[in-house]
CSV table of C-alpha atoms and ligand atoms in Angstrom, one decimal:
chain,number,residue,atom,x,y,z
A,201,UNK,CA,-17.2,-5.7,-15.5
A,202,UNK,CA,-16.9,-2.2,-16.2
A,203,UNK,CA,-18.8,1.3,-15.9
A,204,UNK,CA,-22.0,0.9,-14.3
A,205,UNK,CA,-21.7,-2.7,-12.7
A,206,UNK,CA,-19.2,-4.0,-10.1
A,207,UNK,CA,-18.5,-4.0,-6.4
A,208,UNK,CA,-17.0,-0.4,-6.6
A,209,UNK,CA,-18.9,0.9,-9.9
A,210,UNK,CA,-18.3,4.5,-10.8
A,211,UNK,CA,-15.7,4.9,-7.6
A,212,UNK,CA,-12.8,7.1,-8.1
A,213,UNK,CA,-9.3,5.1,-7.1
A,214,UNK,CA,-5.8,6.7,-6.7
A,215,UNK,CA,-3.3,3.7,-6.1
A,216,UNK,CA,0.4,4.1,-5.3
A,217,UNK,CA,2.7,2.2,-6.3
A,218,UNK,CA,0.2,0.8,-8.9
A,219,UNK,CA,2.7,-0.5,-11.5
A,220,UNK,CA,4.1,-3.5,-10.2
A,221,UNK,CA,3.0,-6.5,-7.7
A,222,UNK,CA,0.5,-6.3,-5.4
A,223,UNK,CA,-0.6,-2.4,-6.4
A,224,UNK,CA,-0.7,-3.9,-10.0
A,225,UNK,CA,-3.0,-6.7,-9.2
A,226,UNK,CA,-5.3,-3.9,-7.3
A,227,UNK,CA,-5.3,-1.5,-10.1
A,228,UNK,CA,-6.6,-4.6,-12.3
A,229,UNK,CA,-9.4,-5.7,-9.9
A,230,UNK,CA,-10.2,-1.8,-9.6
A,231,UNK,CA,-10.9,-1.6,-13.1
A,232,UNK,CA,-12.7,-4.9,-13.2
A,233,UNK,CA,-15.1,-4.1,-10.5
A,234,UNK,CA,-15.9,-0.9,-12.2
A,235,UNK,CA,-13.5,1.5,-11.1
A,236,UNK,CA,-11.6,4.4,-12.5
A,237,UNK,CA,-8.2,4.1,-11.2
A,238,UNK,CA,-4.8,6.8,-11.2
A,239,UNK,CA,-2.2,4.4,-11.7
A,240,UNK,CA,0.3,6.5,-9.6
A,241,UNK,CA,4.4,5.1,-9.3
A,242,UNK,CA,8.0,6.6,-9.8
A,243,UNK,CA,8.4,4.1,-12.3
A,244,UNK,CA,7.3,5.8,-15.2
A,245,UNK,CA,7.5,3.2,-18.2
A,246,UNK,CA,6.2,0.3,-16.0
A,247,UNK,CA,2.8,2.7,-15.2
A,248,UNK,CA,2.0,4.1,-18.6
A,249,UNK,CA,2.5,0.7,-20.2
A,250,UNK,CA,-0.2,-0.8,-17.7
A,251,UNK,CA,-2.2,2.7,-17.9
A,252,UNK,CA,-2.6,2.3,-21.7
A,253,UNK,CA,-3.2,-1.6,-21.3
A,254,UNK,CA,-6.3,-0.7,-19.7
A,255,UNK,CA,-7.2,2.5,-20.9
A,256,UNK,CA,-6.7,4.3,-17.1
A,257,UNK,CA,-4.8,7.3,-16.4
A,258,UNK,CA,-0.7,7.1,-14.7
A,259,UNK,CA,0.6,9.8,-12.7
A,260,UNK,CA,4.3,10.0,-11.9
A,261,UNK,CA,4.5,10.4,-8.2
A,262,UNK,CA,7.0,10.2,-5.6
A,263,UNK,CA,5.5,9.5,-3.0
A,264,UNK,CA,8.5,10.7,-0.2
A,265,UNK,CA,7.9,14.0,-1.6
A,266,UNK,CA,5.4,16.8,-0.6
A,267,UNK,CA,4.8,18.6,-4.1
A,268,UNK,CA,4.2,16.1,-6.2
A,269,UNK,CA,1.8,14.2,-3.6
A,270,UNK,CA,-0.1,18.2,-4.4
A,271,UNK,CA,0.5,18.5,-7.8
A,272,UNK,CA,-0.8,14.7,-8.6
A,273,UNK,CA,-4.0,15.6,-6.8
A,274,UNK,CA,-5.0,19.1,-8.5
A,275,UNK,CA,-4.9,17.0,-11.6
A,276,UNK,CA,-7.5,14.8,-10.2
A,277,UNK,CA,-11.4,16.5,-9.4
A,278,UNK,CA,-12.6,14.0,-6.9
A,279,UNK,CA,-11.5,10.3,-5.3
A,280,UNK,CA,-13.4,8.1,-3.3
A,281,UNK,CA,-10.5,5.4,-2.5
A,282,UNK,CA,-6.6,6.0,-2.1
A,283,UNK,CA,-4.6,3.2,-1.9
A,284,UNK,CA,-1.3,3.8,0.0
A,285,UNK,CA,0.6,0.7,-1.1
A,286,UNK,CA,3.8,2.2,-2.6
A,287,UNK,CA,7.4,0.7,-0.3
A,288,UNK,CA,10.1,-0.7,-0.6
A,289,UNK,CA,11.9,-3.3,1.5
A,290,UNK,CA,15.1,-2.7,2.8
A,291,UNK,CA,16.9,-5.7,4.6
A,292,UNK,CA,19.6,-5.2,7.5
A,293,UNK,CA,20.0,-5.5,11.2
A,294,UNK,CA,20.3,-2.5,13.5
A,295,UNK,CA,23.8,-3.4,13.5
A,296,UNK,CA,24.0,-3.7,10.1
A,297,UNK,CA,22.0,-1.2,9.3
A,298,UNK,CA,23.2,2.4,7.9
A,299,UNK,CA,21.0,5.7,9.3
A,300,UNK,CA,21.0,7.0,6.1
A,301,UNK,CA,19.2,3.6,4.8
A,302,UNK,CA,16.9,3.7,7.8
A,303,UNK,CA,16.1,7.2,7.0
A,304,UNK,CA,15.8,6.3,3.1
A,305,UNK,CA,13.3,3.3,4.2
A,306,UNK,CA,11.1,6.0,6.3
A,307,UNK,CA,11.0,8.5,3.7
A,308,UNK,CA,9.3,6.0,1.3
A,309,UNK,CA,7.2,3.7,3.6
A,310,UNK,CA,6.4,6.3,6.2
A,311,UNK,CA,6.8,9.7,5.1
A,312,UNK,CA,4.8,8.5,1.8
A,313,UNK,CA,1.7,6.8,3.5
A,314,UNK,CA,1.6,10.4,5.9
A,315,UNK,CA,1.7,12.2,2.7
A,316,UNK,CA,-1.1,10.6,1.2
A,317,UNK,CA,-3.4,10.8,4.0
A,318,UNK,CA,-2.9,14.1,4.5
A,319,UNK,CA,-3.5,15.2,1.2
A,320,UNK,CA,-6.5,13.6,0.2
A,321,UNK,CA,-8.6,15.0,3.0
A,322,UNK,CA,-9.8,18.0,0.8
A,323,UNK,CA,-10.1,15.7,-2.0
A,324,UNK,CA,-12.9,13.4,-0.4
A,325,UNK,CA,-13.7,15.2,2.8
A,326,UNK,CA,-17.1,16.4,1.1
A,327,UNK,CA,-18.7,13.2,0.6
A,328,UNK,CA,-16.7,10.3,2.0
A,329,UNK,CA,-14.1,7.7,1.1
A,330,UNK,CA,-11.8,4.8,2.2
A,331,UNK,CA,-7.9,5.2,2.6
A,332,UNK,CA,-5.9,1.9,2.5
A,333,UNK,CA,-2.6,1.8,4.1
A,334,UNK,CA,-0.5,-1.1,3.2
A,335,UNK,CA,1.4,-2.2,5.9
A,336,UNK,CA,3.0,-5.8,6.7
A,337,UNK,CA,2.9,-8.6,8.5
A,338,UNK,CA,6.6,-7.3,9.5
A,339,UNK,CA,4.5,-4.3,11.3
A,340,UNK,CA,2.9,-7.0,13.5
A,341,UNK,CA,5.8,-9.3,14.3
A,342,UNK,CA,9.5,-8.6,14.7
A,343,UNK,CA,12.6,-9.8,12.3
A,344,UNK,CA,16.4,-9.5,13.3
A,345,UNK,CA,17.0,-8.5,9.8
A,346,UNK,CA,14.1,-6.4,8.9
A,347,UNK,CA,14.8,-3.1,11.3
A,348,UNK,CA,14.0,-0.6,9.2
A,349,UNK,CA,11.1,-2.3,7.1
A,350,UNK,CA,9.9,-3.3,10.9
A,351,UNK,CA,10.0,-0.1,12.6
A,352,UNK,CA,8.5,1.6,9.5
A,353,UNK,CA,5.6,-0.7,8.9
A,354,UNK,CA,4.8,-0.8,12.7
A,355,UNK,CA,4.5,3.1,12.3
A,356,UNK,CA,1.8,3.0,9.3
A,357,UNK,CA,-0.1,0.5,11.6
A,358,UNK,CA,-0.5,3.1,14.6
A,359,UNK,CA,-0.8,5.8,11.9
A,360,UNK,CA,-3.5,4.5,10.4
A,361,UNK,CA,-5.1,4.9,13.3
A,362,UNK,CA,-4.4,8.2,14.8
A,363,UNK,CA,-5.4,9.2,10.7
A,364,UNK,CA,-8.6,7.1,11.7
A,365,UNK,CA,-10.0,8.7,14.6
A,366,UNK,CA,-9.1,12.3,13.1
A,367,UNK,CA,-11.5,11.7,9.9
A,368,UNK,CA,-14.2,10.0,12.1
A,369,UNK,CA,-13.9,12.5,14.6
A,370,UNK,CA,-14.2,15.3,12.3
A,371,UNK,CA,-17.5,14.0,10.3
A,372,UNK,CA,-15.8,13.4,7.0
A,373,UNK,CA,-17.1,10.0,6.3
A,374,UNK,CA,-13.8,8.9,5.5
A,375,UNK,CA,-12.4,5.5,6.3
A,376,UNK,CA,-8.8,4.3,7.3
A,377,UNK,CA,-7.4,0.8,7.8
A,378,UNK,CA,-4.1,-1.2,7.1
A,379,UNK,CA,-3.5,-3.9,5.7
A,380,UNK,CA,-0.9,-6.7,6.8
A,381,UNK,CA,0.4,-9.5,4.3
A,382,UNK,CA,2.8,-12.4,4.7
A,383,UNK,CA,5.7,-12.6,2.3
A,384,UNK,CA,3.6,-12.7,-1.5
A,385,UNK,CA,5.8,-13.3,-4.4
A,386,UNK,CA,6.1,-9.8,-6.0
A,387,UNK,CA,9.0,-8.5,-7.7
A,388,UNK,CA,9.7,-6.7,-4.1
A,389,UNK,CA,10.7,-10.0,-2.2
A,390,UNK,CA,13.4,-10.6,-5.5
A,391,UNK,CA,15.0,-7.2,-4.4
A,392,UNK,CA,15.4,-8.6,-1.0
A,393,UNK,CA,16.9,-11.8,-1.8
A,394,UNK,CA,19.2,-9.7,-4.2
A,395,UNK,CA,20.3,-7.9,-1.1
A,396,UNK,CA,21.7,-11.2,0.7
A,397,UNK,CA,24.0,-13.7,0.1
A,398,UNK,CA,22.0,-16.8,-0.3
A,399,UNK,CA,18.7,-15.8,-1.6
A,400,UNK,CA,17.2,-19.2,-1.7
A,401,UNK,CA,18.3,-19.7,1.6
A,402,UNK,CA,16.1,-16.8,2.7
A,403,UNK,CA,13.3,-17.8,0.3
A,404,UNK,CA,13.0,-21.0,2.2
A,405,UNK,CA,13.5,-19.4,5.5
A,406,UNK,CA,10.1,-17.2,4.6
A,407,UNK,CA,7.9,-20.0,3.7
A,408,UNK,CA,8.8,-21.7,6.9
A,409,UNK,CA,7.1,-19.0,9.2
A,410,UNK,CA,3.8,-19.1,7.2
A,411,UNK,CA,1.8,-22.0,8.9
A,412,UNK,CA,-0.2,-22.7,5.9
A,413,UNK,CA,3.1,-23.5,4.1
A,414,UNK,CA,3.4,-21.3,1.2
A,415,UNK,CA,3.6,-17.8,0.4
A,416,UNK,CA,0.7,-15.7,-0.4
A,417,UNK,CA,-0.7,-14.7,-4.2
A,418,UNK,CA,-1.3,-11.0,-5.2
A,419,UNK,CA,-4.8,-11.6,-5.6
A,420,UNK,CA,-5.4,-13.4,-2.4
A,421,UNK,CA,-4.5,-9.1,-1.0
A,422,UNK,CA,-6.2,-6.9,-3.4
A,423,UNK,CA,-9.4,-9.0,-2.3
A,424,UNK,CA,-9.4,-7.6,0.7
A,425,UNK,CA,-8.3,-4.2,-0.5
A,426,UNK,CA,-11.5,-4.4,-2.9
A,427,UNK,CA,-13.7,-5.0,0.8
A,428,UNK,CA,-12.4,-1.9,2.0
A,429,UNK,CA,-12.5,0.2,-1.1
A,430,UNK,CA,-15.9,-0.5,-1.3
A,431,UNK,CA,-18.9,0.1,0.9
A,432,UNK,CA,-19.1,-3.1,2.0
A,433,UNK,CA,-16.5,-2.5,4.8
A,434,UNK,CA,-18.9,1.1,5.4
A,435,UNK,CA,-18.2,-0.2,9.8
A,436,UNK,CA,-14.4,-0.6,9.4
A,437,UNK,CA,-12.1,2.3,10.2
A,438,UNK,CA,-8.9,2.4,12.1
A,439,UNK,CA,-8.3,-2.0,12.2
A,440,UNK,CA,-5.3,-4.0,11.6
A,441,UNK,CA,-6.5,-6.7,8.7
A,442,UNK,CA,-4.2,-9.7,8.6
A,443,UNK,CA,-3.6,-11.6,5.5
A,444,UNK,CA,-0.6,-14.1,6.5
A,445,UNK,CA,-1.5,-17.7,6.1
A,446,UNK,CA,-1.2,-17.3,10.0
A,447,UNK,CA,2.6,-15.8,10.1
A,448,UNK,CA,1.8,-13.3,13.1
A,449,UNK,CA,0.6,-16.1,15.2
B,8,NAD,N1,5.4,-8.7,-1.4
B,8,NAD,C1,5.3,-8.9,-0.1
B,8,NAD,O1,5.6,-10.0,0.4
B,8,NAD,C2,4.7,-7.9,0.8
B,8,NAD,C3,4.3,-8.2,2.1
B,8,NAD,C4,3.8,-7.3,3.0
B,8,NAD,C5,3.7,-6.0,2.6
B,8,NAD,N2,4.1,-5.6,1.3
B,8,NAD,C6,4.0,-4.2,0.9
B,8,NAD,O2,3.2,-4.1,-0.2
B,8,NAD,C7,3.5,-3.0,-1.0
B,8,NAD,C8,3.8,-3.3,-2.4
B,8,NAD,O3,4.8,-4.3,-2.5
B,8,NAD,P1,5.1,-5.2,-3.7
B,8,NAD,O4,5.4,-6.6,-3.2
B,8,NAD,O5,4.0,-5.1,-4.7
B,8,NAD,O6,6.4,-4.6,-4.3
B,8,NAD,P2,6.9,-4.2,-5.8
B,8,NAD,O7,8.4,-3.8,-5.6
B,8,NAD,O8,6.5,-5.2,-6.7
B,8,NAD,O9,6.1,-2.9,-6.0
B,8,NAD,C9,6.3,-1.7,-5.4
B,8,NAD,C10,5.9,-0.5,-6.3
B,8,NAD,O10,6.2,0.7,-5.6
B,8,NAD,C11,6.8,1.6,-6.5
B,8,NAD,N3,7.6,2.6,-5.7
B,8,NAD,C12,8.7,2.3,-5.0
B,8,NAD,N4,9.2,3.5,-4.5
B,8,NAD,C13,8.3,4.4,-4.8
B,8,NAD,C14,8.2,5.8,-4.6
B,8,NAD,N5,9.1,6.5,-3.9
B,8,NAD,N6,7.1,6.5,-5.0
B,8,NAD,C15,6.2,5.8,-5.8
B,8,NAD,N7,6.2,4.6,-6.1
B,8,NAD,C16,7.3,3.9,-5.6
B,8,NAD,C17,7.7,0.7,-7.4
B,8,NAD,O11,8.1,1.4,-8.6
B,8,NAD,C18,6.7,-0.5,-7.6
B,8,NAD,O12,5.9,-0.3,-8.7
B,8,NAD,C19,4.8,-2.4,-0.3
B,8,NAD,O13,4.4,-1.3,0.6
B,8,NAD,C20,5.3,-3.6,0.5
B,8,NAD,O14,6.0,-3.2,1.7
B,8,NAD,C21,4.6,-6.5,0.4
């Protein structure tokens, strides 16, 4: 489905971190359902690859840093969906735990979903839009070894919806939620169990705390991030949605 038909037909889609996992999986059901998607990421041959593969336009972006966030968005007229989904898991106690790599964590996870909503205001204030902030299950419930990736995912959930109430309170039509998913195999949980000892160990360890007894599939996230890209979600702002096979329970 392209063009005219889909679920978000003719809709406008910026998408962080678009190149690789769980942004690439939402870039491809974008496009599928009709969208026109910037495939933005700091990995540069990863994005224009996957631009090209389905004729869509990649932006390189950092997302920790101010200018670019402007520069990538007076190259773009209009959007009616941002996707906030670029991060990057760091693992380590608070022990452990460095403050330059708890600062590095923030400038990425935090700093970079703050960016985004900021910027975009002028970009959809006009006539309306939805802003997706990907958070984590780990912004719900606590790990020993996750203090960073904890502390910063917990801060996109509440600033979601501070970001919430501003738009609604301001008329702009525009809509703000996060999202929360269990461990799903993207290349992201391979650069965790890089950063251990014994990765198995720790692979095992994840599917233990998911109730339903495996860990999730990229697609069974960017269907939810297609409900609130498109105006089907048109009562949802400022809400926590929680895609764990029951890990936050
Ligand atoms: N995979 C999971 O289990 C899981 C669970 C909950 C939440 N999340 C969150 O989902 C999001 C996507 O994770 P993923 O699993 O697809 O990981 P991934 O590593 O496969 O993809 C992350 C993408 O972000 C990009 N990126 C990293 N730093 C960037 C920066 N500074 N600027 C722009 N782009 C940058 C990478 O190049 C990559 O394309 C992250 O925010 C992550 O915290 C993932």
């Amino acid at each position: 489905m392209t063009g005219q038909q889909g679920r978000i037909a003719g809709k406008r889609a910026f998408v962080t971190g678009g190149a690789s996992g769980l942004g690439l999986d939402i870039v491809r059901r974008f496009v599928a359902e009709g969208a026109e998607v910037v495939i933005a990421d700091i990995d540069a041959a990863a994005g224009e690859a996957l631009a090209a593969d389905l004729g869509q336009r990649f932006i390189r972006l950092d997302v920790s840093r101010e200018e670019e966030w402007i520069a990538a968005f007076d190259t773009c007229d209009r959007l009616d969906i941002l996707v906030n989904n670029a991060g990057i898991t760091t693992h380590g106690s608070i022990e452990a735990l460095t403050l330059e790599a708890f600062r590095y964590e923030f400038s990425i996870d935090v700093d970079g979903v703050f960016l985004g909503c900021k910027h975009v205001i002028p970009m959809m204030k006009d006539h309306g839009g939805s802003v997706i902030n990907m958070s984590s299950m780990c912004g719900v419930r606590a790990q020993a070894d996750l203090a960073a990736y904890n502390a910063a995912k917990a801060a996109v959930t509440h600033l979601t919806k501070s970001v919430a109430l501003h738009y609604a309170r301001q008329g702009y039509g525009i809509r703000c939620n996060s999202v929360h998913p269990g461990a799903i195999h993207t290349p992201i949980l391979d650069k965790v169990m890089a950063q251990v000892e014994d990765g198995q160990a720790l692979y095992e360890s994840w599917v233990a705390t998911h109730p339903i007894g495996r860990l999730g599939k990229p697609e069974e996230i960017s269907a939810i991030i297609l409900y609130l890209a498109s105006d089907e979600s048109a009562f949802a702002t400022g809400a926590e949605f929680r895609i764990d096979g029951g890990s936050s329970l």
